[in-house]
Structure formats: C-alpha cells, structure tokens
C-alpha positions as a Markdown table, in Angstrom:
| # | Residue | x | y | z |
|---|---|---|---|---|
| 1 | Unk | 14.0 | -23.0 | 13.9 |
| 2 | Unk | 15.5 | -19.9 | 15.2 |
| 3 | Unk | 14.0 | -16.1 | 14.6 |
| 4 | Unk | 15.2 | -12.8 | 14.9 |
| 5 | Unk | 13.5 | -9.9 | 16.8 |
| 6 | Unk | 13.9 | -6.3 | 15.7 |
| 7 | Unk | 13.8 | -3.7 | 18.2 |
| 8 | Unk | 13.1 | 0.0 | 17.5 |
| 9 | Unk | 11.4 | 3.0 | 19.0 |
| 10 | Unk | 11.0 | 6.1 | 17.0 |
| 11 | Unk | 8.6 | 9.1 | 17.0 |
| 12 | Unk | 4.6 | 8.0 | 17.6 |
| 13 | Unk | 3.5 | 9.8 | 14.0 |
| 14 | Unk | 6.0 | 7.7 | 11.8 |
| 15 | Unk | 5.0 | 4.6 | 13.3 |
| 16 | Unk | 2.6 | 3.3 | 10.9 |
| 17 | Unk | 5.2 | 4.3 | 8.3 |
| 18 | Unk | 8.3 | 2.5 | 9.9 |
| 19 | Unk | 6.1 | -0.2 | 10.3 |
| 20 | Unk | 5.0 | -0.8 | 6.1 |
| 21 | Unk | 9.2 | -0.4 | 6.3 |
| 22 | Unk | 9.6 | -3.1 | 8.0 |
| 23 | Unk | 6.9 | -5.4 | 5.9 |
| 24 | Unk | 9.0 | -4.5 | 2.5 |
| 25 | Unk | 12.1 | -5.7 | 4.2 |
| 26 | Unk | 10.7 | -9.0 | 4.9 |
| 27 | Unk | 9.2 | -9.2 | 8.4 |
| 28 | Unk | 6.7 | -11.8 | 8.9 |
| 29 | Unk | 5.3 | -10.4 | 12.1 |
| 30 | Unk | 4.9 | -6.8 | 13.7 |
| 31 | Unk | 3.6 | -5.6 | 17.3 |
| 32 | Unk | 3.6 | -2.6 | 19.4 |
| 33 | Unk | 5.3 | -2.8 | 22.7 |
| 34 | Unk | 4.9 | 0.7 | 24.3 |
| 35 | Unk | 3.4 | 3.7 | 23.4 |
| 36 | Unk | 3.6 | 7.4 | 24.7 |
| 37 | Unk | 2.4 | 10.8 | 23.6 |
| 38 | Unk | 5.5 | 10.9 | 21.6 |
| 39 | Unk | 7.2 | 7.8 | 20.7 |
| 40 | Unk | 6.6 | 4.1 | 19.5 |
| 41 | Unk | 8.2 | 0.7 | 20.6 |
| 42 | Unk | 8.1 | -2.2 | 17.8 |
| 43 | Unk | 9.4 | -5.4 | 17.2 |
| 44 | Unk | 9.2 | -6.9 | 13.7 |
| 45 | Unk | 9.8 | -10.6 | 13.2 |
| 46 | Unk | 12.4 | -12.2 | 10.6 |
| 47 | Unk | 12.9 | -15.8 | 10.2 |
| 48 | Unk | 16.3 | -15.1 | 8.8 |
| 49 | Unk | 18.7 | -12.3 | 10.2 |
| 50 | Unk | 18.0 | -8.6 | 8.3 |
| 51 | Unk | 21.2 | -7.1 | 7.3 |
| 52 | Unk | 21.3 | -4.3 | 9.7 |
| 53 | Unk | 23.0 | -1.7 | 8.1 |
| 54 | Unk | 20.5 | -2.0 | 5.2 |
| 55 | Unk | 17.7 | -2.6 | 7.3 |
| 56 | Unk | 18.7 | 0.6 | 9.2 |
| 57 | Unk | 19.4 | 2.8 | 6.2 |
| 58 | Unk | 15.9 | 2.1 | 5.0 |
| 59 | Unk | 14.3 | 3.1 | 8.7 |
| 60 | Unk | 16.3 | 6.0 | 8.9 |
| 61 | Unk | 14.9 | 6.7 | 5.0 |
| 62 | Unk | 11.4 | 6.9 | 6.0 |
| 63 | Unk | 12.0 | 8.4 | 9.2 |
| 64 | Unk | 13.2 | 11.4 | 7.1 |
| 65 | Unk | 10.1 | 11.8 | 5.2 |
| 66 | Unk | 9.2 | 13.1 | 7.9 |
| 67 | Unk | 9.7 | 16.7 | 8.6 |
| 68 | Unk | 8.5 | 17.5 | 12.2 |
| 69 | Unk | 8.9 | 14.4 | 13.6 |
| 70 | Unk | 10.8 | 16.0 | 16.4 |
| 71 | Unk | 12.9 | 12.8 | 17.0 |
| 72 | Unk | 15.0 | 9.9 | 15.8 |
| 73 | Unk | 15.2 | 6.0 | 16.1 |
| 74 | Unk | 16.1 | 4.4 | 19.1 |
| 75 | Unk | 17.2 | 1.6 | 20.5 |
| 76 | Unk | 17.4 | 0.1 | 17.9 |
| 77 | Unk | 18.8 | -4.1 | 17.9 |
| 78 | Unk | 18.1 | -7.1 | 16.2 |
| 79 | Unk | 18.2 | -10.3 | 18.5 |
| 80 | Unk | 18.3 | -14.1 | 17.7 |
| 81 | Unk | 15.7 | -16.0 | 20.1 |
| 82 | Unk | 14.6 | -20.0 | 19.6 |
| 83 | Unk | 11.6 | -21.0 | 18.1 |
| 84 | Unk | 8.1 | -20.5 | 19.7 |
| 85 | Unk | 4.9 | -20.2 | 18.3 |
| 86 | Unk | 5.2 | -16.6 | 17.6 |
| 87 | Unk | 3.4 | -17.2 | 14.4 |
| 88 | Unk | 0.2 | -18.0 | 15.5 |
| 89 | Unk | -0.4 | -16.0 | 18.0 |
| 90 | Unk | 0.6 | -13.0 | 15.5 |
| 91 | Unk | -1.8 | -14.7 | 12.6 |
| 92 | Unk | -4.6 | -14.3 | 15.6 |
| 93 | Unk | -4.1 | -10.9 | 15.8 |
| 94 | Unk | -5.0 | -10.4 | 11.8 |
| 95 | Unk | -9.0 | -9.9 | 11.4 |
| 96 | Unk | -10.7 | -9.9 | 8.6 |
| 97 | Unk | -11.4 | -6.1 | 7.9 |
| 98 | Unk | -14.2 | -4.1 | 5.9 |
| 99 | Unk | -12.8 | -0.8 | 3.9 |
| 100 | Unk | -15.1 | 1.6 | 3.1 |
| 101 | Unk | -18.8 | 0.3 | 1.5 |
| 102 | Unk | -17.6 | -2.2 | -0.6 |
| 103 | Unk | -14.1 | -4.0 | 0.2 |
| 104 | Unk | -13.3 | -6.7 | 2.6 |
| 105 | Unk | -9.7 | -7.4 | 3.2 |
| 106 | Unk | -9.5 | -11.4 | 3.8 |
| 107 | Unk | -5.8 | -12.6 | 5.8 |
| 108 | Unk | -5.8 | -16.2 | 3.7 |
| 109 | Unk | -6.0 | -18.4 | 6.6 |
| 110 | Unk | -9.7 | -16.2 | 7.4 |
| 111 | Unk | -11.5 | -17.0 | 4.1 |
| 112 | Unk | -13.8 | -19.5 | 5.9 |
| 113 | Unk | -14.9 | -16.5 | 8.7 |
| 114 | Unk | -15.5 | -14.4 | 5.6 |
| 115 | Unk | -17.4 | -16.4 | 4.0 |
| 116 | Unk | -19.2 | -17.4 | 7.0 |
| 117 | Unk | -20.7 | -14.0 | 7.9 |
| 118 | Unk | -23.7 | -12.7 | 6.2 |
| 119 | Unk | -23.0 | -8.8 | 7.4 |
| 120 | Unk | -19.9 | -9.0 | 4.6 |
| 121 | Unk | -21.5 | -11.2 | 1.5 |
| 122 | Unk | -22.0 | -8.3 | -0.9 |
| 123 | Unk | -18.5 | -7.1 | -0.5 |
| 124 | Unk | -15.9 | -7.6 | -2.6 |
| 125 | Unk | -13.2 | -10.1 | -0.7 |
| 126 | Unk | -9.4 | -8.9 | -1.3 |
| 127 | Unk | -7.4 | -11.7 | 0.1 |
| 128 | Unk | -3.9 | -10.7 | 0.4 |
| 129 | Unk | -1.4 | -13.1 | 2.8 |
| 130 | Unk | 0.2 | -9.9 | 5.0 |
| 131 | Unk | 3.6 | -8.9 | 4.7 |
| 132 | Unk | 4.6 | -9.9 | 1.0 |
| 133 | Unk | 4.7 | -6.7 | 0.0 |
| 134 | Unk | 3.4 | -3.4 | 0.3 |
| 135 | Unk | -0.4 | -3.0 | 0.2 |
| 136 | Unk | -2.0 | -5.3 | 2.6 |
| 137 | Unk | -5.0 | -3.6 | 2.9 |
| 138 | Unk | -4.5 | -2.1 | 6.7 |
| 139 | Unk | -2.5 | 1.2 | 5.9 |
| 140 | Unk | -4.1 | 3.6 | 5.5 |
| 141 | Unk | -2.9 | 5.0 | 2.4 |
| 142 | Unk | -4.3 | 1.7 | 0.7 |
| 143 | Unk | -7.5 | 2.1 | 2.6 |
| 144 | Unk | -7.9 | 5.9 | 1.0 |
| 145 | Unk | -7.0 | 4.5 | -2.7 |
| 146 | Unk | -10.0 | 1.7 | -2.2 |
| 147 | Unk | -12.2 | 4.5 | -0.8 |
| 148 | Unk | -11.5 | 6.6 | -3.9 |
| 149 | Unk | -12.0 | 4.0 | -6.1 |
| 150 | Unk | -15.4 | 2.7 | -5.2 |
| 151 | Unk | -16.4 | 6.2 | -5.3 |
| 152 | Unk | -15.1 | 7.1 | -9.1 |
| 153 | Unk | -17.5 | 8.7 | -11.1 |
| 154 | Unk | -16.7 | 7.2 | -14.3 |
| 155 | Unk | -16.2 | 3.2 | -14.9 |
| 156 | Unk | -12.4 | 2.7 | -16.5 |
| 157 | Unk | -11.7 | 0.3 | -19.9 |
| 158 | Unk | -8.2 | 0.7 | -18.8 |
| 159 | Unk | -6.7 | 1.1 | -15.9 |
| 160 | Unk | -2.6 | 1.1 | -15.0 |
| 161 | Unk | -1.5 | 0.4 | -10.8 |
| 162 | Unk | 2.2 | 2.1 | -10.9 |
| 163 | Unk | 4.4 | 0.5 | -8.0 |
| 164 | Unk | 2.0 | -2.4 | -7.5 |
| 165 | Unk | 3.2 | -3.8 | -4.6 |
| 166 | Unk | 0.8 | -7.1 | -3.6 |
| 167 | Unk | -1.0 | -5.9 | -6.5 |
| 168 | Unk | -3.9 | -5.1 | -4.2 |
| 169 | Unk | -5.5 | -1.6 | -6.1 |
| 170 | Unk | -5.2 | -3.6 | -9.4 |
| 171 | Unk | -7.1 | -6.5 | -8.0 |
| 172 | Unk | -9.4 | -4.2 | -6.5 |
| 173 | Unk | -10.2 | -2.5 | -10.0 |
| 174 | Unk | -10.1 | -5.7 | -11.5 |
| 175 | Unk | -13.1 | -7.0 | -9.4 |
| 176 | Unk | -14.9 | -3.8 | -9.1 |
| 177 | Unk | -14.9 | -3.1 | -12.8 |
| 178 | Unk | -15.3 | -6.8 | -14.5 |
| 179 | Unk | -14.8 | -5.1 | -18.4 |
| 180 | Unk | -11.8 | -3.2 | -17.8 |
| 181 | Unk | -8.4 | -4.4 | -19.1 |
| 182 | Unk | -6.2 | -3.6 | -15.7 |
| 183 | Unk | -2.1 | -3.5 | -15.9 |
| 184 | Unk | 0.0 | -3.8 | -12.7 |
| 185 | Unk | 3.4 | -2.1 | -13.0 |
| 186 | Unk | 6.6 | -2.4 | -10.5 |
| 187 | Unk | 10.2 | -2.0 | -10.7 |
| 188 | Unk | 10.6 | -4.5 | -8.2 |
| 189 | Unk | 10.6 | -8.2 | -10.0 |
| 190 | Unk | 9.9 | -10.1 | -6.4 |
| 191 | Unk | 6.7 | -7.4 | -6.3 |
| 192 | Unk | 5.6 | -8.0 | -9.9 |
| 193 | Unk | 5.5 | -11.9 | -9.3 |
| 194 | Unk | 3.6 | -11.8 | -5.9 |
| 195 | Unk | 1.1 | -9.3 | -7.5 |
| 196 | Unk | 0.5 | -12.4 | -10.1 |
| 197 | Unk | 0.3 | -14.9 | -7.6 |
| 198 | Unk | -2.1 | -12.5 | -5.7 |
| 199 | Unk | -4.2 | -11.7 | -8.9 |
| 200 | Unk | -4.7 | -15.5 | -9.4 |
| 201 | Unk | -5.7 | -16.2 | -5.4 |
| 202 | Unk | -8.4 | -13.3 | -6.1 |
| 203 | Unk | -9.9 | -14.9 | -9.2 |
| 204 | Unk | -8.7 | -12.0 | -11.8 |
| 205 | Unk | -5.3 | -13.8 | -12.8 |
| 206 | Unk | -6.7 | -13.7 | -16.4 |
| 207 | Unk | -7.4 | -10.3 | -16.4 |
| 208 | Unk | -4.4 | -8.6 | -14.7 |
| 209 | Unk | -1.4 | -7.7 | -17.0 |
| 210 | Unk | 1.8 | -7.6 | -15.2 |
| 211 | Unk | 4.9 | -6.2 | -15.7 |
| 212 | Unk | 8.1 | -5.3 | -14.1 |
| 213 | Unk | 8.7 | -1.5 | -15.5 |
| 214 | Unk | 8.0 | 2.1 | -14.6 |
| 215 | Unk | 4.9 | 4.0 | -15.9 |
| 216 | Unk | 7.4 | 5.4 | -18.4 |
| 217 | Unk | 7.3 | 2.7 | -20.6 |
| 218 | Unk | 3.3 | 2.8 | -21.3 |
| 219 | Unk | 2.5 | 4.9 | -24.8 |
| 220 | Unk | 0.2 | 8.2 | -24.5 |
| 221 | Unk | -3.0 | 8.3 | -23.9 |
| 222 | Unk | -3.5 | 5.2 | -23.1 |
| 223 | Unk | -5.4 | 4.7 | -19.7 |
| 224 | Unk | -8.6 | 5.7 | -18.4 |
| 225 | Unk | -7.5 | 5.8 | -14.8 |
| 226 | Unk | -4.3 | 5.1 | -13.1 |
| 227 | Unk | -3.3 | 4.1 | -9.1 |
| 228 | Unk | -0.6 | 5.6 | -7.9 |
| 229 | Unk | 0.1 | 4.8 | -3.9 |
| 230 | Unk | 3.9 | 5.9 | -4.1 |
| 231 | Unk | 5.3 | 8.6 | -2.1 |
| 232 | Unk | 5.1 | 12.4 | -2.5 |
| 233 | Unk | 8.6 | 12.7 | -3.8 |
| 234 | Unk | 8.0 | 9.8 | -5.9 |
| 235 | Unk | 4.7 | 11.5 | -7.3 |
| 236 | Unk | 6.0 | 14.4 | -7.8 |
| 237 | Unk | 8.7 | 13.2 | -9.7 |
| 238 | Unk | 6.3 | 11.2 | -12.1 |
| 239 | Unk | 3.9 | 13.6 | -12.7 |
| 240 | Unk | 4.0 | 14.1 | -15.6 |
| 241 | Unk | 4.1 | 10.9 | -16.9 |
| 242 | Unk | 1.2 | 9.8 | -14.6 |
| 243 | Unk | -0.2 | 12.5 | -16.9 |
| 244 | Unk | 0.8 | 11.4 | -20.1 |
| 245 | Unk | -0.4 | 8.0 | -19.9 |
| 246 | Unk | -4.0 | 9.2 | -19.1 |
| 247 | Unk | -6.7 | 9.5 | -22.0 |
| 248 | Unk | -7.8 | 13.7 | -22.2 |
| 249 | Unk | -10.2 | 13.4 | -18.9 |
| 250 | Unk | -9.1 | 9.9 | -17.6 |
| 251 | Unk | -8.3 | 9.9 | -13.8 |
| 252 | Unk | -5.6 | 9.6 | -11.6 |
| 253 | Unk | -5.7 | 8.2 | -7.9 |
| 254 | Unk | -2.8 | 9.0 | -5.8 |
| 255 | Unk | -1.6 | 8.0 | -2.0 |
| 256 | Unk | 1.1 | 7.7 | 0.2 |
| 257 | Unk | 1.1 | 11.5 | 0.6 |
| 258 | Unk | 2.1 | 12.9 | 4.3 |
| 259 | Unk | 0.0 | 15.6 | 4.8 |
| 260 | Unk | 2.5 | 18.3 | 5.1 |
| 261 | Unk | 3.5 | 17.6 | 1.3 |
| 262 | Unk | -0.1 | 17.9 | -0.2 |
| 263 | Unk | 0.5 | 21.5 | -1.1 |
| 264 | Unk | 4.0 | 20.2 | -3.2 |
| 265 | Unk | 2.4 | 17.3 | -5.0 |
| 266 | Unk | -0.7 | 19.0 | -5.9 |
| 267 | Unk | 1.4 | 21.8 | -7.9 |
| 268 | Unk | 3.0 | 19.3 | -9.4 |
| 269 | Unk | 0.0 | 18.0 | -10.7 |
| 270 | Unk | -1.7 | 20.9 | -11.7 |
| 271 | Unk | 1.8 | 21.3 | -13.6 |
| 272 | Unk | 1.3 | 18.4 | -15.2 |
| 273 | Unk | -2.1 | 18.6 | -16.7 |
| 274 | Unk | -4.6 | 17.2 | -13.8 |
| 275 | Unk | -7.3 | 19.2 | -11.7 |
| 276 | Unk | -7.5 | 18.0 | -8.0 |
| 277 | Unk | -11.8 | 16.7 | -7.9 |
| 278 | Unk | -11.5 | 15.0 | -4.4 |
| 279 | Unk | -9.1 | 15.1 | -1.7 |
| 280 | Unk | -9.1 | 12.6 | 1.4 |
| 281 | Unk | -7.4 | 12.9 | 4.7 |
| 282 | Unk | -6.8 | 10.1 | 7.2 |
| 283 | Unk | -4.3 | 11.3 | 10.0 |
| 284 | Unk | -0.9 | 12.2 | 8.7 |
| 285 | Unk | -2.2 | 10.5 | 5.3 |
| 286 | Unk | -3.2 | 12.8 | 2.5 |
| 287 | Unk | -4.7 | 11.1 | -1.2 |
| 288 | Unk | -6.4 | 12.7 | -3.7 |
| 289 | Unk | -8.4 | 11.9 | -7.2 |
| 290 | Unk | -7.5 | 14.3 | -10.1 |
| 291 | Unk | -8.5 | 14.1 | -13.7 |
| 292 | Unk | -6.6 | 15.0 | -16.3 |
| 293 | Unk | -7.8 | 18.1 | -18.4 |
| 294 | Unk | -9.4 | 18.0 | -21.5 |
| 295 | Unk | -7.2 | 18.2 | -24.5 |
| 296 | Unk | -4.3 | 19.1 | -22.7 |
| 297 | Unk | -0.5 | 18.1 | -22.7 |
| 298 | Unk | 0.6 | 17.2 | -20.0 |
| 299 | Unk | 4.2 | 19.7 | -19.2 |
C-alpha cells in the first residue's frame, strides 16, 4: 500500500511545535532530515494523502505563534512513494522514556521492555500508542504538566484535564491519585474517544469520566485541580473559567506556553483569581502551577 511523505523546513525553534502539528493531523511517523543553526527539515508520514491546503493552513497556524521566529516554511510538498517498511523502522526509533521521578511513558509494542527492566518497576507506566493525538508523552509541554503534577502539594478528590488530547495528564492523575474522581474534557469527539480507549489500555477506564465539551460546561467550584496543556491564547482566553471551576484554593496546572507569552498568560490569571506558586521552563516551553485564592471570584 502506498504512503505519502510530507516535506517541510521551517525555523529550528518551532520545530518541536510543527512537529505535535503534524501528529494532530494524522501522521503516523516523523523524522528530522537536516538541521542548522537556524532551520529544520521534516518529513511526516501519512498513509492516506493530507489535504494540503488544510494541512498547510494549520503549519502556517503554529508557525505564527511564534513571534521571533525570524522565518517561514519552506519547501514545503507532499509526495506519494510505494510501500516499504517505513513503519518499523520509525516504531524502532520510539524508546521507552522515564519523565521526571515517577512516570514512564510505554510506546505499546515496548510493554514487555518495560516490564522487563528493574531500574523502572516503581514507576508509573503511561502507555500511549504515538500519534493519536496530542499528548504522547515526548513534548515537552506534557513532560512539564507530569513534572508538576507529581510534585503537587495537596492530593486532588477531583480533578478536570481541559483539551484532553490522548488523555495522557488524566490518566496520569488517575494513577497517581487512586481516590480521586478525574474528568477528561475535549471539543474534539475523535480526541474524547481515543482518551477512553487510552484510559482503558492504562487500567483507569473505570475511573476516567469523559466527555466531549469545553470547561465551560462544568458548575462552580467544582474541582480540586485542573490540567490545562492548551496554548497561551487559548489560556488566556479561558481563564477565567479555568478559575471558576476550581474549589477556593484548588489548583490549576497549565502548559503549552511559549516563553515569550508567560508574562501575558500569567496576568491573565492573576486576573482571574489564581496566584502563580511554581513556574517551569524547558526551552521555548514555559508551564506553571497556580492556586486559586481563597474565597475569591474568579473576574
């Protein structure tokens, strides 16, 4: 069976990010093919042609998110080529990966190394088949959110993941804090059902509410903490309600900040009610743990 090979080089820091861009549009594979001081060559694997002008658009989206990027995309073509065994050799590349002190993230087809090696038996295994969806466990924005959360000073009853992607921070919390009740929330239906089927690889099924709906439609008050690996606009534009869901003193996580927009999402939060207690940077990555204020509502 046929494939189809995109092409693209664009600026070396929003390579990472064109790359997670490429995952949400459906690639099943992703290498680098030349790298500079400042730019990036990729190819991203499709099994079925990607619309192009959509495919594009969305490139071009992310691309723009960045500020000082200093350039554009390149080169960029899609290309049909036969069948070889791509696949595999792009499935070798995948290793199973500790985060932080307590997470392992486990391709599927690694479960037997994991399990194999007594260096990772008191971790907690998050086993999550790569390029479903966003959140596979390698970016670094859902490496910062697992950092924070293993490090949270106060153990959740409930706990809400806003844009859950492969469901991967609401399976985390699920297994790191067996009593909480943790709800999984995406405006994406195709996201909502591979979080589920994700949730039920990773043993917490039963204890993962999902749904396909923004944080909007959750009552006040409601949540003791709350994962949101979004984007700064995105954040900054839900504030508020990222607030407003909270209990008086329940926590927020958030990612998927570039670092030059810290200064505007943390305003907005402090707009909204929350005090910044932690702030982690990893690159061009910026996240941050804030906790709503006592008795406060949110603006």
């Amino acid at each position: 069976m046929d494939f189809h090979v995109v092409h693209v080089t664009v600026p070396a820091d929003t390579a990472e990010a064109i790359g997670e861009t490429f995952w949400q549009a459906g690639a099943q594979g992703l290498e680098t093919v030349a790298e500079t001081d400042s730019s990036t060559t990729l190819r991203a694997y499709f099994p079925e042609a990607p619309a192009a002008e959509n495919l594009l658009a969305a490139l071009e989206h992310t691309l723009a998110a960045f500020d000082d990027s200093g350039g554009q995309l390149r080169d960029f073509t899609i290309e049909r080529r036969p069948h070889e065994d791509w696949l595999a050799k792009w499935k070798a590349d995948w290793k199973v990966q500790p985060v932080g002190q307590r997470w392992l993230i486990v391709p599927p087809w690694r479960r037997a190394e994991a399990a194999a090696n007594p260096e990772w038996q008191d971790r907690l295994r998050l086993v999550i088949e790569p390029g479903m969806a966003f959140g596979t466990g390698t970016h670094a924005t859902t490496q910062a959110c697992l950092t924070l959360l293993e490090q949270l000073p106060a153990i959740p009853e409930q706990v809400l993941d806003v844009g859950t992607g492969t469901g991967i921070l609401a399976i985390a919390a699920a297994k790191l804090f067996p009593a909480a009740v943790c709800s999984a929330c995406d405006t994406d239906p195709d996201a909502v059902a591979i979080a589920a089927v994700n949730a039920q690889d990773n043993g917490v099924g039963g204890r993962l509410q999902t749904h396909v709906r923004s944080v909007t439609a959750y009552p006040d008050g409601h949540f003791d903490l709350v994962l949101a690996n979004l984007t700064a606009e995105v954040i900054v534009s839900l504030a508020s309600e990222l607030a407003r869901v909270l209990r008086p003193q329940g926590q927020l996580i958030v990612a998927g900040v570039l670092s030059e927009r810290q200064a505007s999402v943390a305003a907005a939060m402090a707009t909204a009610g929350l005090d910044l207690r932690q702030t982690q940077t990893d690159g061009e990555w910026w996240a941050a743990l804030a906790q709503r204020r006592p008795d406060d509502t949110p603006a």
